[in-house]
Structures are given as C-alpha cells and as structure tokens.
PDB file of C-alpha atoms in Angstrom:
ATOM      1  CA  UNK A   1     173.215   3.384 -32.867  1.00  0.00           C
ATOM      2  CA  UNK A   2     170.898   4.447 -30.097  1.00  0.00           C
ATOM      3  CA  UNK A   3     170.982   2.185 -27.005  1.00  0.00           C
ATOM      4  CA  UNK A   4     167.990   1.444 -24.888  1.00  0.00           C
ATOM      5  CA  UNK A   5     167.176   0.245 -21.369  1.00  0.00           C
ATOM      6  CA  UNK A   6     163.783  -1.494 -21.602  1.00  0.00           C
ATOM      7  CA  UNK A   7     161.546  -1.773 -18.498  1.00  0.00           C
ATOM      8  CA  UNK A   8     158.036  -2.799 -17.695  1.00  0.00           C
ATOM      9  CA  UNK A   9     156.044  -4.205 -14.809  1.00  0.00           C
ATOM     10  CA  UNK A  10     156.199  -3.600 -11.055  1.00  0.00           C
ATOM     11  CA  UNK A  11     159.487  -5.353 -10.437  1.00  0.00           C
ATOM     12  CA  UNK A  12     161.427  -2.788 -12.424  1.00  0.00           C
ATOM     13  CA  UNK A  13     162.631   0.195 -10.370  1.00  0.00           C
ATOM     14  CA  UNK A  14     161.684   2.433 -13.286  1.00  0.00           C
ATOM     15  CA  UNK A  15     158.038   1.353 -13.199  1.00  0.00           C
ATOM     16  CA  UNK A  16     155.514   3.812 -11.757  1.00  0.00           C
ATOM     17  CA  UNK A  17     154.128   0.885  -9.804  1.00  0.00           C
ATOM     18  CA  UNK A  18     157.466  -0.128  -8.162  1.00  0.00           C
ATOM     19  CA  UNK A  19     157.190   0.098  -4.344  1.00  0.00           C
ATOM     20  CA  UNK A  20     159.350   2.923  -3.071  1.00  0.00           C
ATOM     21  CA  UNK A  21     158.640   5.111  -0.078  1.00  0.00           C
ATOM     22  CA  UNK A  22     159.193   8.882  -0.380  1.00  0.00           C
ATOM     23  CA  UNK A  23     157.774  12.059   0.935  1.00  0.00           C
ATOM     24  CA  UNK A  24     156.799  15.294  -0.779  1.00  0.00           C
ATOM     25  CA  UNK A  25     155.575  18.310   1.168  1.00  0.00           C
ATOM     26  CA  UNK A  26     155.009  16.148   4.229  1.00  0.00           C
ATOM     27  CA  UNK A  27     152.902  13.590   2.302  1.00  0.00           C
ATOM     28  CA  UNK A  28     154.106   9.955   2.313  1.00  0.00           C
ATOM     29  CA  UNK A  29     153.861   8.022  -1.024  1.00  0.00           C
ATOM     30  CA  UNK A  30     154.523   4.315  -1.624  1.00  0.00           C
ATOM     31  CA  UNK A  31     155.036   4.596  -5.417  1.00  0.00           C
ATOM     32  CA  UNK A  32     155.297   7.096  -8.207  1.00  0.00           C
ATOM     33  CA  UNK A  33     151.912   5.962  -9.417  1.00  0.00           C
ATOM     34  CA  UNK A  34     150.337   6.931  -6.112  1.00  0.00           C
ATOM     35  CA  UNK A  35     151.981  10.364  -6.264  1.00  0.00           C
ATOM     36  CA  UNK A  36     150.763  10.810  -9.868  1.00  0.00           C
ATOM     37  CA  UNK A  37     147.199   9.863  -9.123  1.00  0.00           C
ATOM     38  CA  UNK A  38     147.106  11.876  -5.868  1.00  0.00           C
ATOM     39  CA  UNK A  39     148.425  14.938  -7.705  1.00  0.00           C
ATOM     40  CA  UNK A  40     145.915  14.377 -10.464  1.00  0.00           C
ATOM     41  CA  UNK A  41     143.040  14.488  -7.958  1.00  0.00           C
ATOM     42  CA  UNK A  42     144.520  17.571  -6.250  1.00  0.00           C
ATOM     43  CA  UNK A  43     144.994  19.277  -9.626  1.00  0.00           C
ATOM     44  CA  UNK A  44     141.195  19.060 -10.224  1.00  0.00           C
ATOM     45  CA  UNK A  45     140.189  19.898  -6.716  1.00  0.00           C
ATOM     46  CA  UNK A  46     138.892  16.381  -5.809  1.00  0.00           C
ATOM     47  CA  UNK A  47     139.988  16.105  -2.277  1.00  0.00           C
ATOM     48  CA  UNK A  48     137.781  13.077  -1.609  1.00  0.00           C
ATOM     49  CA  UNK A  49     139.468  10.957  -4.279  1.00  0.00           C
ATOM     50  CA  UNK A  50     142.840  12.356  -3.257  1.00  0.00           C
ATOM     51  CA  UNK A  51     142.274  11.017   0.166  1.00  0.00           C
ATOM     52  CA  UNK A  52     141.185   7.611  -1.119  1.00  0.00           C
ATOM     53  CA  UNK A  53     144.291   7.434  -3.276  1.00  0.00           C
ATOM     54  CA  UNK A  54     146.547   8.023  -0.280  1.00  0.00           C
ATOM     55  CA  UNK A  55     144.721   5.294   1.737  1.00  0.00           C
ATOM     56  CA  UNK A  56     144.782   2.697  -1.149  1.00  0.00           C
ATOM     57  CA  UNK A  57     147.629   0.249  -0.769  1.00  0.00           C
ATOM     58  CA  UNK A  58     147.904  -1.044  -4.307  1.00  0.00           C
ATOM     59  CA  UNK A  59     148.943   0.771  -7.450  1.00  0.00           C
ATOM     60  CA  UNK A  60     146.125  -0.826  -9.440  1.00  0.00           C
ATOM     61  CA  UNK A  61     143.484   0.604  -7.008  1.00  0.00           C
ATOM     62  CA  UNK A  62     145.261   3.988  -7.013  1.00  0.00           C
ATOM     63  CA  UNK A  63     145.126   4.019 -10.830  1.00  0.00           C
ATOM     64  CA  UNK A  64     141.478   3.058 -10.826  1.00  0.00           C
ATOM     65  CA  UNK A  65     140.722   5.850  -8.384  1.00  0.00           C
ATOM     66  CA  UNK A  66     142.702   8.262 -10.600  1.00  0.00           C
ATOM     67  CA  UNK A  67     140.372   7.425 -13.474  1.00  0.00           C
ATOM     68  CA  UNK A  68     137.375   8.572 -11.264  1.00  0.00           C
ATOM     69  CA  UNK A  69     138.675  12.091 -10.468  1.00  0.00           C
ATOM     70  CA  UNK A  70     135.822  14.570 -10.509  1.00  0.00           C
ATOM     71  CA  UNK A  71     136.193  17.574 -12.797  1.00  0.00           C
ATOM     72  CA  UNK A  72     138.820  15.864 -14.988  1.00  0.00           C
ATOM     73  CA  UNK A  73     139.783  17.865 -18.028  1.00  0.00           C
ATOM     74  CA  UNK A  74     141.999  16.089 -20.530  1.00  0.00           C
ATOM     75  CA  UNK A  75     143.520  19.264 -21.905  1.00  0.00           C
ATOM     76  CA  UNK A  76     144.567  20.492 -18.450  1.00  0.00           C
ATOM     77  CA  UNK A  77     145.901  16.956 -17.555  1.00  0.00           C
ATOM     78  CA  UNK A  78     148.036  16.763 -20.692  1.00  0.00           C
ATOM     79  CA  UNK A  79     149.510  20.162 -19.921  1.00  0.00           C
ATOM     80  CA  UNK A  80     150.421  19.123 -16.412  1.00  0.00           C
ATOM     81  CA  UNK A  81     150.935  15.349 -16.277  1.00  0.00           C
ATOM     82  CA  UNK A  82     154.566  15.229 -17.451  1.00  0.00           C
ATOM     83  CA  UNK A  83     155.639  17.781 -14.809  1.00  0.00           C
ATOM     84  CA  UNK A  84     153.819  15.825 -12.162  1.00  0.00           C
ATOM     85  CA  UNK A  85     155.414  12.503 -13.205  1.00  0.00           C
ATOM     86  CA  UNK A  86     158.903  14.113 -13.279  1.00  0.00           C
ATOM     87  CA  UNK A  87     158.437  15.520  -9.781  1.00  0.00           C
ATOM     88  CA  UNK A  88     157.184  12.323  -8.381  1.00  0.00           C
ATOM     89  CA  UNK A  89     160.052  10.344  -9.881  1.00  0.00           C
ATOM     90  CA  UNK A  90     162.612  12.937  -8.763  1.00  0.00           C
ATOM     91  CA  UNK A  91     161.462  12.370  -5.223  1.00  0.00           C
ATOM     92  CA  UNK A  92     161.359   8.687  -5.566  1.00  0.00           C
ATOM     93  CA  UNK A  93     164.905   8.406  -6.915  1.00  0.00           C
ATOM     94  CA  UNK A  94     166.535  11.018  -4.872  1.00  0.00           C
ATOM     95  CA  UNK A  95     165.091   9.728  -1.584  1.00  0.00           C
ATOM     96  CA  UNK A  96     166.061   6.074  -2.375  1.00  0.00           C
ATOM     97  CA  UNK A  97     169.807   5.654  -2.846  1.00  0.00           C
ATOM     98  CA  UNK A  98     169.625   2.148  -4.224  1.00  0.00           C
ATOM     99  CA  UNK A  99     167.095   3.195  -6.875  1.00  0.00           C
ATOM    100  CA  UNK A 100     169.152   6.220  -7.700  1.00  0.00           C
ATOM    101  CA  UNK A 101     172.200   4.012  -8.253  1.00  0.00           C
ATOM    102  CA  UNK A 102     170.147   1.813 -10.640  1.00  0.00           C
ATOM    103  CA  UNK A 103     168.949   4.858 -12.572  1.00  0.00           C
ATOM    104  CA  UNK A 104     172.352   6.379 -12.946  1.00  0.00           C
ATOM    105  CA  UNK A 105     173.623   2.961 -14.119  1.00  0.00           C
ATOM    106  CA  UNK A 106     171.520   3.390 -17.307  1.00  0.00           C
ATOM    107  CA  UNK A 107     173.627   6.332 -18.497  1.00  0.00           C
ATOM    108  CA  UNK A 108     174.254   6.223 -22.207  1.00  0.00           C
ATOM    109  CA  UNK A 109     170.884   4.719 -22.958  1.00  0.00           C
ATOM    110  CA  UNK A 110     167.372   5.887 -23.505  1.00  0.00           C
ATOM    111  CA  UNK A 111     164.853   4.419 -20.970  1.00  0.00           C
ATOM    112  CA  UNK A 112     161.908   2.788 -22.721  1.00  0.00           C
ATOM    113  CA  UNK A 113     158.728   1.585 -21.131  1.00  0.00           C
ATOM    114  CA  UNK A 114     158.221  -1.681 -23.033  1.00  0.00           C
ATOM    115  CA  UNK A 115     154.531  -1.935 -22.400  1.00  0.00           C
ATOM    116  CA  UNK A 116     152.639  -3.631 -25.303  1.00  0.00           C
ATOM    117  CA  UNK A 117     149.365  -1.918 -24.093  1.00  0.00           C
ATOM    118  CA  UNK A 118     150.405   1.646 -23.319  1.00  0.00           C
ATOM    119  CA  UNK A 119     150.997   3.998 -26.270  1.00  0.00           C
ATOM    120  CA  UNK A 120     151.150   7.132 -24.172  1.00  0.00           C
ATOM    121  CA  UNK A 121     153.548   6.520 -21.313  1.00  0.00           C
ATOM    122  CA  UNK A 122     155.125   3.479 -23.151  1.00  0.00           C
ATOM    123  CA  UNK A 123     155.975   2.530 -26.692  1.00  0.00           C
ATOM    124  CA  UNK A 124     153.090   0.074 -27.306  1.00  0.00           C
ATOM    125  CA  UNK A 125     155.535  -2.797 -27.918  1.00  0.00           C
ATOM    126  CA  UNK A 126     156.871  -5.574 -25.794  1.00  0.00           C
ATOM    127  CA  UNK A 127     160.649  -5.913 -25.285  1.00  0.00           C
ATOM    128  CA  UNK A 128     160.626  -9.088 -27.368  1.00  0.00           C
ATOM    129  CA  UNK A 129     159.103  -7.319 -30.374  1.00  0.00           C
ATOM    130  CA  UNK A 130     161.982  -6.487 -32.790  1.00  0.00           C
ATOM    131  CA  UNK A 131     160.252  -3.082 -33.719  1.00  0.00           C
ATOM    132  CA  UNK A 132     161.143  -1.841 -30.225  1.00  0.00           C
ATOM    133  CA  UNK A 133     164.830  -1.461 -31.202  1.00  0.00           C
ATOM    134  CA  UNK A 134     164.086   1.383 -33.681  1.00  0.00           C
ATOM    135  CA  UNK A 135     162.181   4.480 -32.261  1.00  0.00           C
ATOM    136  CA  UNK A 136     160.707   4.958 -35.761  1.00  0.00           C
ATOM    137  CA  UNK A 137     158.644   1.847 -35.460  1.00  0.00           C
ATOM    138  CA  UNK A 138     157.426   2.492 -32.006  1.00  0.00           C
ATOM    139  CA  UNK A 139     153.596   2.604 -31.618  1.00  0.00           C
ATOM    140  CA  UNK A 140     153.607   4.941 -28.703  1.00  0.00           C
ATOM    141  CA  UNK A 141     155.207   8.122 -27.341  1.00  0.00           C
ATOM    142  CA  UNK A 142     157.377   6.691 -24.420  1.00  0.00           C
ATOM    143  CA  UNK A 143     156.575   9.655 -22.181  1.00  0.00           C
ATOM    144  CA  UNK A 144     157.658   7.809 -19.033  1.00  0.00           C
ATOM    145  CA  UNK A 145     160.897   6.629 -20.601  1.00  0.00           C
ATOM    146  CA  UNK A 146     161.734  10.213 -21.807  1.00  0.00           C
ATOM    147  CA  UNK A 147     160.924  11.696 -18.444  1.00  0.00           C
ATOM    148  CA  UNK A 148     163.147   9.187 -16.700  1.00  0.00           C
ATOM    149  CA  UNK A 149     165.981   9.703 -19.127  1.00  0.00           C
ATOM    150  CA  UNK A 150     165.766  13.502 -18.648  1.00  0.00           C
ATOM    151  CA  UNK A 151     165.598  13.105 -14.894  1.00  0.00           C
ATOM    152  CA  UNK A 152     168.666  10.753 -14.976  1.00  0.00           C
ATOM    153  CA  UNK A 153     170.600  13.361 -17.072  1.00  0.00           C
ATOM    154  CA  UNK A 154     169.603  16.116 -14.711  1.00  0.00           C
ATOM    155  CA  UNK A 155     170.492  14.183 -11.523  1.00  0.00           C
ATOM    156  CA  UNK A 156     173.610  12.822 -13.085  1.00  0.00           C
ATOM    157  CA  UNK A 157     174.989  16.239 -14.015  1.00  0.00           C
ATOM    158  CA  UNK A 158     174.159  17.384 -10.467  1.00  0.00           C
ATOM    159  CA  UNK A 159     176.065  14.376  -9.114  1.00  0.00           C
ATOM    160  CA  UNK A 160     179.083  15.123 -11.462  1.00  0.00           C
ATOM    161  CA  UNK A 161     179.040  18.782 -10.350  1.00  0.00           C
ATOM    162  CA  UNK A 162     179.178  17.829  -6.650  1.00  0.00           C
ATOM    163  CA  UNK A 163     182.037  15.387  -7.309  1.00  0.00           C
ATOM    164  CA  UNK A 164     184.163  18.146  -8.842  1.00  0.00           C
ATOM    165  CA  UNK A 165     183.627  20.754  -6.130  1.00  0.00           C
TER     166      UNK A 165
END
C-alpha cells in the first residue's frame, strides 16, 4: 500500500510559501513561491512585475503579482512551470540543511499537497478527507507533491552516492 506524507499551509517546510532564504544566480529569494512568481514574470519578459515580486515580502502578495504578469501565455507556462518549481525547490532544500533533512526523512512516501482548494499543484482534498488516502480518488494532479518526491529521490541518490565514495 502506498504511503503518503501530507502537507499544506505555510508552516510546512514543503509548502511553496514556507519562509526559506536561498540564492539562485545571485538573486536572493525568501520562499519557493517568490522564486516561482519571479521566474514566471521573467519567462514572459515582464521585468517590472519581476522587480515588484522581489520587493514583496509576503507570499500572498507575490502570488497576486504573479497573476498580473504581462504577456502571460498559459500554454508556455504549462510547458515551463514544473521545471521552474523543481529548480526553486532544489535551491531551497539544498541551501537549507534543516529543510533538506526534513525532506529526506519522508523517504518511502509520496509527498501530497493536501490543499482542498488547489487541484493543480495539490490534490483538491484536505488531509482529513478519507479520499486522500487513495490516489484514484484525488480531485487534483498533485504537481507540487510529485515534484518534491522526485527532487527528494534525486537528492537522496546523490547523498547515497557521496556516502559510498
């Protein structure tokens, strides 16, 4: 039987909104959400919104700004968003040892964003909903959970390789 690690809300280290400082290409970020929204703006050439996202201190404001990106194209975003989220979380977890330890501690489980409202990045169900324990009854795609699970496996295999050399 498949085992799951459920997460949701800012307090969880697996949340996009969880506060965690990291740097990518000389740019400082305070959360994976900020990275995602900043990269979204840059993807569509909207430097003005990208700058506002970097200056915004809350993930909710960053997300709101991300929804205002000029030139947004859903097809382009869908082709790039998973890569962007993976890269942001890779930086977040590899640059924060405590968070990395927490991620690696979930080995043997599938990470699941238990957001009752998000059917794209989450499963569209709350952790308390019994349907969440069977992926066939999920109402969403769990993109974030799948990305984090893949990231954990990739980092974990790198860690294992380093330990044996």
